[in-house]
Amino acid sequence: MTPKAVLDIIDTARCREARSGAFLRHLQLRAQALPTCISFNSRAPASCLFQFSVEYIETAPRLIHAVDTCARDAGHEGLFTPFLDAAVRFFTNPSVLLSHYIGLDGLLISAYLCHRLMEDMYDNNHSFRRSQLVDLEATRANLLVHELIGEPFANELDDAVAITVRQIAGSPDYYDLNLDPFVAQANNAAWDSMRQYWENLLVRNHIRFTLGNRRRR
């Protein structure tokens, strides 16, 4: 399965949402329960959250494609294949825990798993950690989706991602692998375009997230 298959799944869910409006109604409820660290430059917070969520979901296959392209160009395709396969499976073969999520709500969870997997992949390698490939805005976007999903389920998803990363890159040797060739490829124009889209996700949708004021429930 490929990122194209993920995009097809997303298109189907968007068509379903256009008929039902179920995900927007869900976000109208979630908007009223968000912590004070999240605010909006808009009088329609649910609409902001809806557009943010759709773009967050659609960024997942873009990220998969970008990582795949950089890995092949850097000669590390085999090393990244397990991560990419796991990321695609979050959409194409989701866990039974997500069986009753059939629309954009389920895809938001799948996208969260994908983005968190990539974030943890970066955190578990020395070359990535010092490259600053992942911007603070990406962390904020993931934290916002964590809030939209809600605890304790979002915490369970984080634990599942951590287990997946340990299974793929559990050896301490992975931390010291020299992945500078990948980092060099990831600083090319194609990656920068994707990263700028990703890093402006909150601002573009009139959402402010102040990390220092995040309230734990």
Short mmCIF file of C-alpha atoms in Angstrom, two decimals:
data_model
loop_
_atom_site.label_atom_id
_atom_site.label_comp_id
_atom_site.label_asym_id
_atom_site.label_seq_id
_atom_site.Cartn_x
_atom_site.Cartn_y
_atom_site.Cartn_z
CA MET A 1 0.00 0.00 0.00
CA THR A 2 1.18 3.54 -0.79
CA PRO A 3 0.46 7.15 0.21
CA LYS A 4 -1.93 7.21 -2.78
CA ALA A 5 -4.01 4.53 -1.04
CA VAL A 6 -4.09 6.72 2.08
CA LEU A 7 -5.29 9.70 0.04
CA ASP A 8 -8.10 7.58 -1.43
CA ILE A 9 -9.20 6.60 2.10
CA ILE A 10 -9.20 10.26 3.11
CA ASP A 11 -11.29 11.26 0.09
CA THR A 12 -13.88 8.62 0.98
CA ALA A 13 -14.10 9.88 4.56
CA ARG A 14 -14.49 13.48 3.41
CA CYS A 15 -17.40 12.48 1.17
CA ARG A 16 -19.03 10.69 4.10
CA GLU A 17 -18.55 13.75 6.30
CA ALA A 18 -20.12 16.01 3.66
CA ARG A 19 -23.28 13.91 3.94
CA SER A 20 -23.37 13.42 7.71
CA GLY A 21 -21.62 16.38 9.35
CA ALA A 22 -20.84 14.05 12.27
CA PHE A 23 -17.20 15.07 12.71
CA LEU A 24 -18.01 18.79 12.74
CA ARG A 25 -20.63 18.20 15.44
CA HIS A 26 -18.05 16.26 17.43
CA LEU A 27 -15.60 19.15 17.18
CA GLN A 28 -18.25 21.62 18.30
CA LEU A 29 -18.40 19.69 21.56
CA ARG A 30 -14.63 19.30 21.84
CA ALA A 31 -14.09 23.04 21.27
CA GLN A 32 -15.96 23.76 24.49
CA ALA A 33 -13.73 21.43 26.54
CA LEU A 34 -10.25 22.42 25.37
CA PRO A 35 -7.69 23.71 27.91
CA THR A 36 -7.00 27.42 28.24
CA CYS A 37 -3.65 27.09 26.42
CA ILE A 38 -5.63 26.74 23.16
CA SER A 39 -7.37 29.82 21.78
CA PHE A 40 -8.73 31.02 18.45
CA ASN A 41 -8.53 34.16 16.33
CA SER A 42 -12.02 33.40 15.12
CA ARG A 43 -15.63 33.36 16.30
CA ALA A 44 -16.08 29.87 14.82
CA PRO A 45 -13.62 27.65 16.73
CA ALA A 46 -15.25 24.41 15.57
CA SER A 47 -14.76 25.41 11.93
CA CYS A 48 -11.10 26.22 12.67
CA LEU A 49 -10.65 22.84 14.31
CA PHE A 50 -12.39 21.10 11.43
CA GLN A 51 -10.15 22.62 8.77
CA PHE A 52 -7.08 22.07 10.94
CA SER A 53 -8.02 18.40 11.41
CA VAL A 54 -8.57 17.81 7.69
CA GLU A 55 -5.21 19.40 6.84
CA TYR A 56 -3.50 17.47 9.65
CA ILE A 57 -4.89 14.24 8.21
CA GLU A 58 -3.89 15.14 4.65
CA THR A 59 -0.35 16.03 5.77
CA ALA A 60 0.26 12.44 6.90
CA PRO A 61 0.58 10.90 3.40
CA ARG A 62 2.65 13.93 2.36
CA LEU A 63 5.02 13.23 5.23
CA ILE A 64 5.19 9.53 4.34
CA HIS A 65 6.04 10.41 0.75
CA ALA A 66 8.66 12.99 1.78
CA VAL A 67 10.41 10.58 4.14
CA ASP A 68 10.31 7.82 1.55
CA THR A 69 11.80 10.08 -1.14
CA CYS A 70 14.58 11.34 1.14
CA ALA A 71 15.38 7.82 2.35
CA ARG A 72 15.73 6.49 -1.20
CA ASP A 73 17.84 9.45 -2.31
CA ALA A 74 20.08 9.04 0.76
CA GLY A 75 20.52 5.30 0.20
CA HIS A 76 18.71 4.38 3.44
CA GLU A 77 15.47 3.02 1.99
CA GLY A 78 15.70 -0.31 3.83
CA LEU A 79 16.22 1.39 7.17
CA PHE A 80 13.10 3.55 6.83
CA THR A 81 10.80 1.00 5.21
CA PRO A 82 9.55 -0.47 8.54
CA PHE A 83 8.59 3.02 9.77
CA LEU A 84 6.84 3.89 6.53
CA ASP A 85 5.00 0.57 6.35
CA ALA A 86 3.78 1.05 9.93
CA ALA A 87 2.63 4.61 9.13
CA VAL A 88 0.65 3.46 6.09
CA ARG A 89 -0.93 0.58 8.05
CA PHE A 90 -2.36 3.05 10.56
CA PHE A 91 -4.68 4.06 7.71
CA THR A 92 -5.05 0.92 5.62
CA ASN A 93 -5.19 -1.65 8.42
CA PRO A 94 -6.11 0.17 11.65
CA SER A 95 -6.21 -1.50 15.03
CA VAL A 96 -9.44 -3.13 16.23
CA LEU A 97 -9.51 -0.34 18.83
CA LEU A 98 -10.50 1.99 15.99
CA SER A 99 -13.14 -0.28 14.48
CA HIS A 100 -16.05 1.97 15.53
CA TYR A 101 -14.38 5.11 14.14
CA ILE A 102 -15.49 5.12 10.51
CA GLY A 103 -15.05 8.73 9.36
CA LEU A 104 -12.73 11.66 9.80
CA ASP A 105 -12.61 11.01 13.54
CA GLY A 106 -10.91 7.67 12.87
CA LEU A 107 -8.57 9.19 10.30
CA LEU A 108 -7.58 11.90 12.78
CA ILE A 109 -6.48 9.12 15.14
CA SER A 110 -4.62 7.34 12.33
CA ALA A 111 -2.89 10.59 11.34
CA TYR A 112 -1.97 11.22 14.98
CA LEU A 113 -0.35 7.79 15.17
CA CYS A 114 1.53 8.48 11.92
CA HIS A 115 2.81 11.89 12.99
CA ARG A 116 3.74 10.69 16.47
CA LEU A 117 5.60 7.72 14.97
CA MET A 118 7.68 10.06 12.84
CA GLU A 119 8.25 12.37 15.80
CA ASP A 120 9.48 9.49 17.95
CA MET A 121 11.62 8.21 15.09
CA TYR A 122 13.40 11.57 15.04
CA ASP A 123 13.76 11.63 18.82
CA ASN A 124 15.47 8.24 18.79
CA ASN A 125 18.37 9.12 16.50
CA HIS A 126 21.27 11.46 17.26
CA SER A 127 21.54 12.77 13.68
CA PHE A 128 17.87 13.74 13.68
CA ARG A 129 17.86 15.28 17.15
CA ARG A 130 20.57 17.78 16.29
CA SER A 131 19.18 18.52 12.82
CA GLN A 132 16.02 20.30 14.05
CA LEU A 133 14.05 18.74 11.21
CA VAL A 134 10.95 18.71 13.40
CA ASP A 135 9.83 22.22 14.33
CA LEU A 136 8.11 23.23 17.57
CA GLU A 137 4.94 23.89 15.58
CA ALA A 138 4.77 20.20 14.70
CA THR A 139 4.86 19.38 18.40
CA ARG A 140 2.08 21.89 19.07
CA ALA A 141 -0.06 20.39 16.31
CA ASN A 142 0.36 16.91 17.78
CA LEU A 143 -0.48 18.20 21.26
CA LEU A 144 -3.65 19.82 19.94
CA VAL A 145 -4.75 16.57 18.32
CA HIS A 146 -3.92 14.80 21.61
CA GLU A 147 -6.46 17.14 23.23
CA LEU A 148 -9.04 16.58 20.49
CA ILE A 149 -8.78 12.82 20.86
CA GLY A 150 -8.93 13.14 24.64
CA GLU A 151 -7.35 11.32 27.51
CA PRO A 152 -6.87 8.57 28.51
CA PHE A 153 -7.25 7.21 24.95
CA ALA A 154 -4.64 9.59 23.51
CA ASN A 155 -2.17 8.40 26.16
CA GLU A 156 -2.82 4.81 25.12
CA LEU A 157 -2.06 5.78 21.51
CA ASP A 158 1.22 7.39 22.61
CA ASP A 159 2.15 4.17 24.41
CA ALA A 160 1.35 2.14 21.28
CA VAL A 161 3.63 4.38 19.21
CA ALA A 162 6.44 4.04 21.75
CA ILE A 163 6.14 0.24 21.56
CA THR A 164 6.22 0.34 17.75
CA VAL A 165 9.36 2.49 17.76
CA ARG A 166 11.07 0.17 20.24
CA GLN A 167 10.21 -2.81 18.04
CA ILE A 168 11.64 -1.13 14.93
CA ALA A 169 14.59 0.73 16.43
CA GLY A 170 14.95 -0.77 19.88
CA SER A 171 18.71 -1.18 19.70
CA PRO A 172 20.86 1.60 21.21
CA ASP A 173 22.87 1.38 18.01
CA TYR A 174 20.01 3.12 16.20
CA TYR A 175 20.59 6.28 18.23
CA ASP A 176 24.19 6.50 17.00
CA LEU A 177 23.52 5.65 13.35
CA ASN A 178 24.90 8.34 11.08
CA LEU A 179 21.83 9.50 9.19
CA ASP A 180 23.36 12.79 8.04
CA PRO A 181 22.82 11.77 4.37
CA PHE A 182 19.08 11.59 5.09
CA VAL A 183 19.17 14.94 6.90
CA ALA A 184 20.94 16.48 3.91
CA GLN A 185 18.22 15.20 1.59
CA ALA A 186 15.52 16.37 4.00
CA ASN A 187 16.81 19.92 3.68
CA ASN A 188 16.05 20.03 -0.02
CA ALA A 189 13.33 22.17 -1.60
CA ALA A 190 10.67 19.45 -1.69
CA TRP A 191 10.97 18.73 2.03
CA ASP A 192 11.08 22.44 2.89
CA SER A 193 7.82 22.99 1.04
CA MET A 194 6.12 20.20 2.98
CA ARG A 195 7.63 21.39 6.26
CA GLN A 196 6.48 24.99 5.77
CA TYR A 197 2.96 23.75 5.08
CA TRP A 198 3.11 21.62 8.23
CA GLU A 199 4.67 24.28 10.47
CA ASN A 200 2.04 26.90 9.54
CA LEU A 201 -0.86 24.57 10.15
CA LEU A 202 -2.00 26.20 13.39
CA VAL A 203 -1.53 29.81 12.28
CA ARG A 204 -3.25 29.17 8.97
CA ASN A 205 -6.32 27.93 10.83
CA HIS A 206 -6.40 30.79 13.36
CA ILE A 207 -5.37 28.62 16.31
CA ARG A 208 -2.97 29.63 19.09
CA PHE A 209 -1.34 27.02 21.33
CA THR A 210 0.73 28.25 24.28
CA LEU A 211 2.79 25.31 25.55
CA GLY A 212 3.57 26.94 28.89
CA ASN A 213 -0.11 27.14 29.81
CA ARG A 214 -1.11 23.61 28.92
CA ARG A 215 -3.34 22.15 31.59
CA ARG A 216 -3.10 18.46 32.43
CA ARG A 217 -6.32 16.74 33.32
#
